[in-house]
XYZ file of C-alpha atoms in Angstrom:
613
model
C 58.691 -3.003 225.056
C 55.502 -2.953 223.012
C 53.831 -0.859 225.701
C 56.479 1.868 225.398
C 56.178 1.885 221.592
C 52.421 2.173 221.872
C 52.756 5.105 224.286
C 55.189 6.876 221.963
C 52.729 6.461 219.105
C 49.932 7.869 221.239
C 52.082 10.888 222.137
C 52.916 11.472 218.471
C 49.254 11.282 217.505
C 48.288 13.636 220.335
C 50.953 16.175 219.382
C 49.933 15.943 215.728
C 46.285 16.571 216.587
C 47.268 19.469 218.825
C 49.356 20.971 216.034
C 46.503 20.567 213.577
C 44.155 22.211 216.072
C 46.452 25.222 216.327
C 46.666 25.498 212.536
C 42.896 25.335 212.263
C 42.545 27.996 214.958
C 44.894 30.312 213.043
C 42.939 29.631 209.870
C 39.769 30.639 211.743
C 41.512 33.857 212.774
C 42.473 34.690 209.174
C 39.040 33.681 207.914
C 37.571 36.164 210.384
C 39.586 38.962 208.791
C 38.283 38.031 205.335
C 34.706 37.885 206.582
C 35.089 41.246 208.284
C 36.266 42.922 205.084
C 33.301 41.343 203.307
C 31.044 43.065 205.902
C 29.979 39.793 207.542
C 30.720 41.259 210.946
C 28.842 38.820 213.177
C 30.395 35.818 211.430
C 33.859 37.348 211.704
C 33.461 37.966 215.424
C 32.257 34.377 215.918
C 35.302 33.060 214.042
C 37.650 35.078 216.255
C 35.917 33.929 219.414
C 36.196 30.299 218.299
C 39.883 30.663 217.500
C 40.480 32.462 220.807
C 39.158 29.440 222.713
C 41.563 27.094 220.888
C 44.738 29.149 220.468
C 47.612 28.430 222.862
C 50.266 30.787 221.508
C 50.309 34.007 223.544
C 51.071 36.255 220.570
C 48.259 34.762 218.473
C 45.820 35.167 221.344
C 46.943 38.776 221.812
C 46.395 39.569 218.122
C 42.961 37.930 218.132
C 41.954 39.944 221.191
C 43.041 43.052 219.296
C 40.829 42.114 216.347
C 37.840 41.617 218.632
C 38.446 44.909 220.440
C 38.685 46.825 217.155
C 35.603 45.129 215.691
C 33.453 45.952 218.720
C 34.782 49.512 218.682
C 33.697 49.873 215.041
C 30.203 48.693 215.978
C 29.887 51.045 218.935
C 29.970 48.294 221.589
C 32.478 50.054 223.797
C 31.969 47.993 226.947
C 32.729 44.820 224.993
C 35.793 46.538 223.572
C 36.920 47.384 227.104
C 36.504 43.747 228.162
C 38.817 42.482 225.407
C 41.295 45.289 226.069
C 41.467 44.210 229.710
C 42.098 40.628 228.562
C 44.934 41.925 226.401
C 46.382 43.755 229.396
C 46.217 40.605 231.532
C 47.960 38.578 228.830
C 50.657 41.230 228.379
C 51.256 41.290 232.134
C 51.527 37.491 232.293
C 54.053 37.524 229.444
C 55.857 40.575 230.885
C 56.133 41.894 227.316
C 56.637 45.673 227.046
C 55.499 45.855 223.415
C 52.291 44.004 224.269
C 51.720 46.355 227.205
C 52.118 49.344 224.881
C 49.391 48.010 222.575
C 47.120 46.938 225.438
C 47.387 50.329 227.154
C 46.432 51.986 223.864
C 43.351 49.793 223.472
C 42.362 50.596 227.053
C 42.817 54.317 226.376
C 40.667 54.070 223.252
C 37.932 52.172 225.093
C 37.799 54.641 227.977
C 37.823 57.589 225.556
C 34.792 56.118 223.767
C 33.100 55.550 227.131
C 33.780 59.217 228.012
C 35.989 58.323 230.987
C 38.537 60.844 229.779
C 40.709 60.841 232.904
C 41.416 57.113 232.576
C 41.905 57.515 228.828
C 44.640 60.078 229.473
C 46.281 57.890 232.118
C 46.375 54.781 229.923
C 47.446 56.803 226.904
C 50.431 58.207 228.781
C 51.235 54.706 230.068
C 51.276 53.439 226.479
C 53.793 56.119 225.500
C 56.084 54.990 228.331
C 56.485 51.504 226.812
C 58.384 50.662 223.611
C 56.314 49.641 220.613
C 57.115 47.265 217.776
C 55.054 49.340 215.344
C 56.348 52.922 214.867
C 52.785 54.082 214.149
C 51.465 53.117 217.578
C 52.620 56.336 219.354
C 50.759 58.338 216.710
C 47.480 56.582 217.496
C 48.192 57.065 221.185
C 48.674 60.827 220.720
C 45.456 60.870 218.681
C 43.531 59.165 221.490
C 45.003 61.593 224.027
C 43.991 64.522 221.808
C 40.411 63.240 221.589
C 40.299 62.813 225.369
C 41.471 66.410 225.844
C 38.855 67.517 223.314
C 36.151 65.715 225.274
C 37.239 67.564 228.417
C 37.329 70.901 226.515
C 41.086 71.288 227.073
C 41.758 72.857 223.699
C 45.417 73.833 224.115
C 46.481 70.321 225.197
C 44.285 68.917 222.420
C 46.176 70.897 219.758
C 49.536 69.849 221.184
C 48.580 66.157 221.027
C 47.247 66.519 217.483
C 50.602 67.995 216.447
C 52.462 65.077 218.038
C 50.183 62.617 216.249
C 50.699 64.361 212.918
C 54.463 64.167 213.436
C 54.188 60.382 213.588
C 51.845 60.299 210.595
C 54.364 62.233 208.508
C 57.324 60.133 209.654
C 55.598 56.806 208.932
C 53.544 57.973 205.908
C 50.411 56.646 207.597
C 47.517 58.144 205.656
C 44.816 56.581 207.856
C 46.315 58.273 210.895
C 46.479 61.565 209.005
C 42.842 61.120 208.003
C 41.713 60.638 211.606
C 43.737 63.658 212.727
C 42.052 65.792 210.065
C 38.639 64.606 211.263
C 39.596 65.430 214.861
C 40.799 68.901 213.880
C 37.612 69.454 211.907
C 35.621 68.568 215.010
C 37.769 70.888 217.141
C 37.353 73.929 214.901
C 33.639 73.195 214.504
C 33.407 73.374 218.280
C 35.333 76.669 218.279
C 33.103 78.008 215.477
C 35.849 78.532 212.914
C 33.789 76.760 210.278
C 36.084 77.597 207.372
C 39.037 75.813 208.974
C 36.799 72.919 209.988
C 35.583 72.469 206.410
C 39.127 72.572 205.029
C 40.288 69.851 207.421
C 37.245 67.702 206.617
C 37.818 68.277 202.904
C 41.361 67.050 203.338
C 40.045 63.930 205.073
C 37.623 63.307 202.195
C 40.482 63.523 199.714
C 42.555 61.051 201.735
C 39.712 58.557 202.011
C 39.670 58.228 198.214
C 42.952 56.298 198.466
C 41.474 53.689 200.833
C 40.871 50.533 198.827
C 39.417 48.071 201.339
C 35.704 48.624 200.904
C 34.571 48.359 204.523
C 37.382 50.616 205.748
C 36.514 53.181 203.081
C 32.860 53.119 204.174
C 33.792 53.346 207.852
C 35.830 56.530 207.533
C 33.605 58.100 204.895
C 30.675 57.629 207.258
C 32.589 59.347 210.069
C 33.691 62.254 207.863
C 30.208 62.828 206.446
C 28.704 62.988 209.931
C 31.148 65.681 211.049
C 30.667 67.428 207.716
C 26.903 67.559 208.257
C 27.424 69.258 211.625
C 29.810 71.861 210.178
C 27.590 72.569 207.162
C 24.539 72.997 209.386
C 26.349 75.490 211.588
C 27.446 77.370 208.472
C 23.876 77.498 207.198
C 24.161 75.104 204.230
C 21.203 73.052 205.403
C 20.484 71.230 202.127
C 24.097 70.068 201.779
C 24.139 69.170 205.468
C 21.032 67.014 205.058
C 22.521 65.181 202.055
C 25.734 64.441 203.952
C 23.836 63.318 207.053
C 21.504 61.027 205.088
C 24.442 59.309 203.411
C 26.345 58.993 206.688
C 23.285 57.479 208.357
C 22.878 54.924 205.563
C 26.549 53.934 205.770
C 26.329 53.640 209.559
C 23.411 51.223 209.233
C 25.321 49.145 206.671
C 28.391 49.079 208.920
C 26.374 48.291 212.040
C 27.829 51.292 213.891
C 25.172 52.248 216.425
C 27.076 55.222 217.822
C 27.478 57.015 214.485
C 23.919 56.160 213.443
C 22.518 57.696 216.634
C 24.637 60.812 216.133
C 23.336 61.064 212.578
C 19.751 60.902 213.869
C 20.544 63.745 216.254
C 22.244 65.777 213.516
C 19.291 65.228 211.176
C 16.889 66.437 213.857
C 19.075 69.540 214.300
C 18.926 70.177 210.556
C 15.127 69.862 210.514
C 14.965 72.223 213.471
C 16.936 74.795 211.480
C 14.914 74.231 208.295
C 11.634 74.772 210.086
C 8.415 72.846 209.850
C 7.267 74.345 206.527
C 10.502 73.727 204.600
C 11.343 70.348 206.111
C 7.760 69.080 205.671
C 8.162 67.341 208.987
C 6.405 68.179 212.215
C 8.388 69.391 215.190
C 7.051 66.400 217.116
C 8.644 64.011 214.620
C 11.988 65.777 214.956
C 11.645 65.475 218.706
C 11.074 61.735 218.264
C 14.425 61.529 216.444
C 16.139 62.988 219.504
C 14.426 60.453 221.748
C 15.417 57.533 219.503
C 19.018 58.736 219.393
C 19.102 59.169 223.166
C 17.720 55.658 223.661
C 20.508 54.193 221.513
C 23.154 56.174 223.399
C 21.825 54.972 226.741
C 21.836 51.381 225.524
C 25.464 51.644 224.407
C 26.505 53.534 227.576
C 27.809 56.302 225.303
C 27.912 59.202 227.765
C 29.324 61.680 225.264
C 26.534 60.779 222.866
C 23.975 61.297 225.628
C 25.385 64.756 226.282
C 25.263 65.683 222.591
C 21.637 64.589 222.244
C 20.538 66.245 225.490
C 22.268 69.467 224.464
C 20.399 69.481 221.150
C 17.111 68.682 222.890
C 17.703 71.481 225.385
C 18.439 73.926 222.577
C 15.311 72.888 220.694
C 13.158 73.212 223.788
C 14.708 76.596 224.606
C 14.031 77.966 221.117
C 10.591 76.406 220.490
C 9.039 75.910 223.900
C 5.444 76.323 222.734
C 5.708 73.261 220.482
C 6.617 70.886 223.276
C 4.793 72.020 226.376
C 2.298 74.546 227.565
C 4.220 75.103 230.785
C 6.415 77.975 229.592
C 10.126 77.385 230.074
C 9.868 74.476 232.525
C 10.826 71.672 230.132
C 13.671 73.680 228.610
C 15.112 74.410 232.055
C 14.844 70.762 233.111
C 16.596 69.550 229.958
C 19.431 72.037 230.365
C 19.910 71.018 233.994
C 19.912 67.324 233.061
C 22.489 68.015 230.363
C 24.659 69.928 232.855
C 24.470 67.000 235.287
C 25.750 64.409 232.796
C 28.282 66.782 231.212
C 29.750 67.523 234.640
C 30.105 63.790 235.289
C 32.342 63.341 232.241
C 34.040 66.751 232.483
C 32.714 68.253 229.228
C 32.954 71.944 230.135
C 32.026 73.340 226.732
C 28.558 71.750 226.816
C 28.066 72.970 230.396
C 28.951 76.477 229.230
C 26.326 76.419 226.469
C 23.697 75.152 228.913
C 24.490 77.971 231.362
C 24.109 80.535 228.577
C 20.726 79.092 227.598
C 19.593 79.006 231.232
C 20.560 82.654 231.661
C 18.294 83.591 228.741
C 15.436 81.481 230.080
C 15.690 82.935 233.581
C 15.826 86.415 232.067
C 12.480 85.804 230.349
C 11.064 84.597 233.678
C 12.435 87.685 235.488
C 14.311 85.394 237.881
C 17.264 87.709 238.483
C 19.024 85.545 241.077
C 19.002 82.409 238.932
C 20.010 84.414 235.879
C 22.979 85.913 237.705
C 24.053 82.477 238.934
C 23.910 81.059 235.399
C 25.910 83.974 233.980
C 28.538 83.585 236.687
C 28.849 79.902 235.850
C 29.280 80.731 232.161
C 31.912 83.371 232.950
C 33.847 80.974 235.183
C 33.900 78.272 232.510
C 34.977 80.775 229.862
C 37.961 81.678 232.022
C 38.812 78.035 232.738
C 38.747 77.084 229.047
C 40.426 80.386 228.035
C 37.817 80.993 225.349
C 38.700 84.638 224.865
C 41.116 86.658 222.797
C 43.692 88.465 224.925
C 44.011 91.253 222.377
C 40.407 92.422 222.054
C 39.096 90.798 225.244
C 36.144 89.256 223.397
C 34.972 85.653 223.583
C 35.329 83.358 220.630
C 33.331 80.247 219.904
C 29.981 82.051 219.831
C 29.904 82.902 216.118
C 31.787 81.991 212.971
C 35.167 83.732 213.259
C 38.614 83.051 211.844
C 40.999 81.886 214.566
C 44.758 81.429 214.665
C 47.118 79.853 217.191
C 50.753 80.390 218.017
C 53.269 77.590 218.281
C 52.444 77.369 221.999
C 48.873 76.371 220.955
C 47.189 79.439 222.450
C 44.326 80.599 220.231
C 43.355 84.158 219.278
C 41.281 85.987 216.691
C 43.271 85.883 213.475
C 42.861 89.573 212.685
C 43.807 90.571 216.251
C 46.924 88.404 216.157
C 47.884 89.773 212.737
C 47.609 93.351 213.983
C 49.579 92.460 217.107
C 52.455 91.007 215.094
C 52.540 94.131 212.946
C 52.520 96.675 215.742
C 54.214 95.329 218.850
C 57.940 95.226 219.510
C 57.759 92.832 222.505
C 56.121 90.040 220.564
C 55.354 87.452 223.222
C 52.257 85.347 223.708
C 50.071 87.304 226.167
C 48.950 84.085 227.860
C 52.214 82.233 228.475
C 54.802 84.948 227.587
C 56.550 82.587 225.163
C 57.954 83.994 221.962
C 55.084 84.605 219.543
C 56.167 82.250 216.775
C 53.633 81.897 213.991
C 54.029 79.412 211.157
C 52.174 81.000 208.283
C 52.841 78.538 205.488
C 51.011 75.440 204.280
C 53.153 72.655 202.903
C 52.090 71.681 199.393
C 54.096 68.636 198.437
C 51.591 67.187 195.995
C 47.872 66.939 195.624
C 46.255 64.077 197.471
C 44.607 62.759 194.353
C 47.984 61.939 192.876
C 48.741 59.521 195.699
C 45.836 57.301 194.728
C 47.933 55.629 192.043
C 50.949 54.806 194.178
C 51.613 51.080 194.007
C 53.122 50.448 197.439
C 51.616 50.501 200.912
C 52.053 53.526 203.136
C 54.186 51.565 205.556
C 55.778 48.149 205.728
C 55.279 47.668 209.443
C 52.534 45.422 210.762
C 51.215 45.925 214.299
C 51.732 42.955 216.614
C 48.537 43.425 218.583
C 46.134 44.710 216.015
C 45.692 48.181 217.487
C 46.743 50.560 214.741
C 44.209 49.592 212.057
C 44.833 45.868 212.696
C 42.281 44.446 210.295
C 43.755 46.481 207.452
C 47.379 45.688 208.199
C 46.806 41.952 208.005
C 45.041 42.249 204.655
C 48.338 42.136 202.768
C 48.985 38.657 204.168
C 45.714 37.289 202.818
C 45.391 36.270 199.216
C 42.127 37.825 198.074
C 42.110 41.172 199.852
C 43.881 44.198 198.435
C 46.029 45.967 201.041
C 44.817 49.346 202.257
C 46.564 52.728 202.222
C 47.655 54.469 199.022
C 46.996 51.614 196.605
C 45.178 51.313 193.315
C 41.479 50.699 193.832
C 39.861 47.476 192.810
C 38.302 47.939 189.339
C 34.702 46.904 190.201
C 34.465 49.596 192.883
C 36.621 52.303 191.339
C 33.926 54.354 189.618
C 31.527 54.140 192.562
C 34.128 55.239 195.117
C 35.409 58.061 192.922
C 31.944 59.408 192.191
C 30.964 59.421 195.853
C 34.183 61.037 197.049
C 34.207 63.655 194.291
C 30.591 64.523 195.072
C 31.462 65.034 198.743
C 34.468 67.205 197.894
C 32.392 69.290 195.465
C 29.856 69.825 198.234
C 32.554 71.179 200.556
C 34.038 73.303 197.758
C 30.683 74.985 197.183
C 30.360 75.732 200.882
C 33.890 77.134 201.081
C 33.267 79.301 198.012
C 30.107 80.717 199.574
C 31.951 81.378 202.819
C 34.727 83.196 200.970
C 32.288 85.327 198.971
C 30.363 86.245 202.120
C 33.572 87.158 203.937
C 34.761 89.275 201.005
C 31.417 91.078 200.769
C 31.335 91.775 204.496
C 34.922 93.016 204.492
C 34.326 95.362 201.558
C 31.219 96.772 203.220
C 32.502 97.056 206.783
C 36.261 97.603 206.699
C 37.335 101.212 206.022
C 40.476 102.150 204.177
C 43.313 101.670 206.679
C 45.109 104.706 207.978
C 48.843 105.205 207.403
C 49.528 104.333 211.033
C 48.174 100.810 210.610
C 49.418 99.354 207.328
C 47.322 96.635 205.801
C 48.438 93.463 204.115
C 46.730 91.062 201.786
C 47.100 87.343 201.661
C 47.752 85.422 198.519
C 44.436 83.623 198.833
C 42.191 86.648 199.498
C 42.016 90.262 198.485
C 40.424 91.890 201.507
C 42.601 94.173 203.672
C 43.158 93.389 207.327
C 42.878 96.412 209.569
C 43.114 96.770 213.305
C 39.941 96.440 215.325
C 38.506 99.310 217.300
C 39.123 97.503 220.569
C 42.795 97.072 219.807
C 43.296 100.647 218.592
C 43.872 102.260 222.027
C 46.657 99.791 222.757
C 48.415 100.256 219.450
C 47.927 103.981 218.860
C 51.073 105.089 220.695
C 53.405 102.838 218.714
C 54.828 103.383 215.271
C 55.387 100.477 212.961
C 58.873 100.435 211.420
C 58.881 96.770 210.421
C 57.910 95.296 207.083
C 54.688 93.294 207.047
C 54.844 89.526 207.548
C 55.354 87.420 204.435
C 52.150 86.575 202.554
C 50.579 83.211 203.188
C 50.694 80.491 200.643
C 47.323 79.146 199.522
C 45.955 76.262 201.540
C 45.038 74.366 198.378
C 47.048 73.472 195.319
C 46.433 74.881 191.871
C 44.197 71.897 191.145
C 41.923 73.029 193.994
C 42.900 70.028 196.098
C 44.029 70.306 199.709
C 47.665 69.698 200.626
C 48.757 66.121 201.056
C 49.775 66.821 204.632
C 48.243 69.438 206.859
C 51.151 69.722 209.244
C 54.814 68.853 209.456
C 56.120 70.169 212.726
C 59.831 71.093 212.593
C 62.175 70.328 215.483
C 62.485 72.939 218.173
C 65.224 75.484 217.558
C 66.514 78.483 219.511
C 65.503 81.934 218.332
C 68.154 84.610 218.077
C 67.332 87.872 219.780
C 67.846 89.824 216.569
C 66.443 87.110 214.301
C 63.116 87.064 212.479
C 59.963 86.541 214.482
C 57.981 84.608 211.908
C 59.598 81.251 211.144
C 58.590 80.030 207.706
C 59.676 76.391 207.835
C 56.577 74.228 208.135
C 53.082 74.670 209.552
C 51.374 73.490 212.693
C 47.923 71.982 212.961
C 46.521 75.391 213.836
C 47.357 76.872 210.434
C 44.948 76.713 207.545
């Protein structure tokens, strides 16, 4: 009898110790979150790894794997992120849990998108959408990942469609972090398409949103990302001093955050800026700028960041093509080799836009060498890629994406020159999209609910849902459950950091405002000097945000000359910023699809799409 009692006591002690071990493991998991928000990243990752080895509960293990995947993603260790995402997928399969599979597929899609395996990213992203999710925000992050994968493959129409779907979810769930990332993605897209004004407006909107982020490390993470993209857009616009300031700050934040990928991109962007400034202004030798490219490329190779490698090689090829005498005495040889190497890697990942730019540079180089056959081959390759990516306006027949031009898209996500599309809507009776023949529906309004700055004082989180697997900003969502960390989203900032955050964000927004003002003044001056007074046959309209008339282009005149306009002009656009000079609190709010009556109005003025600025 005593033996049985002793055994029961042993079992009770064993169970008690096991229970205590599980509690300690969960405490390690929560301690890791606190350490991560305090920017002790290595210690946080060690805590999560320790708790992962001791946790028995499947859901707790799944959440911890999500934390580890997100942390390694933030540090640019994408292969490690993929490893933990695969572990999540294995656990979800063992549990046969659809919600876990949804989260695991999303983490896999994000990992493959970062590793520039865009085909797999699209496949896993679509698989995530096929499974139900416990967090209503998860489909929005999935659409965002799909949009970024399409952007990497230069599929701009599908990219816009996915951004619109993601913004739908952001509006429905009031998820400001998702909206912020969409704005950054759209800024990157329009920078690529050389509509710098739209790119700056989207990035300005992202800067305004980031002011409401209260968790310090999350604020720094997204501010670093925005400033990097802002430096690229400002450089392409010609604001080199502002671009350098933004890039320097982004580089410093990337070092503090331990994000190798962003830091390497900042090094590349800074070298581009010095290349544009020139040796005399930058007070830096061309050789030193070249060393920045090499350092950035070395970091990208170490992280297996193929997209980063392509970006650096493209910049190196451009530098060598423009300043060959500084790098080699062998004429165009090095420039040609760099462009060919860039084409090789870009073809591996499917980045057609970079391949197109390399072909255009090669055509110029072969022209200088009088190599007619190679030049013709390069120009044919560029023409083929232009057709595949549809980088041309069907109205004037001219390419876009070569210089800074204002673009506009229809609801079907096909993109045209804004002035050509405006003239088309004024003059044609059969108003269909010339690419897909869908009805040419243009949303010309920007929703201005309230300025973003006013949301900084809201006292409740943006959403009450917490993700089960830590995919949709997992480290932020759990902050509300911990005692000494203020929850993220639209909350009041912590007093010790309030002035510092506000000063930095306001300085960034002022920088963008100055650039936008210069762009507007240049556009107005060019329009006044170049645009003649419109004839009675082509009535002109003015927008509420600008005073320059919009007249038909000479290339479109032969098509429109035989038609008489009997329709009133489209309604004027509302300004894209509020009276307080702040961007709208939401860039897009896509309305549900509705049938169009044959005799009804063409321009639907409900709510905008992501293509409207």
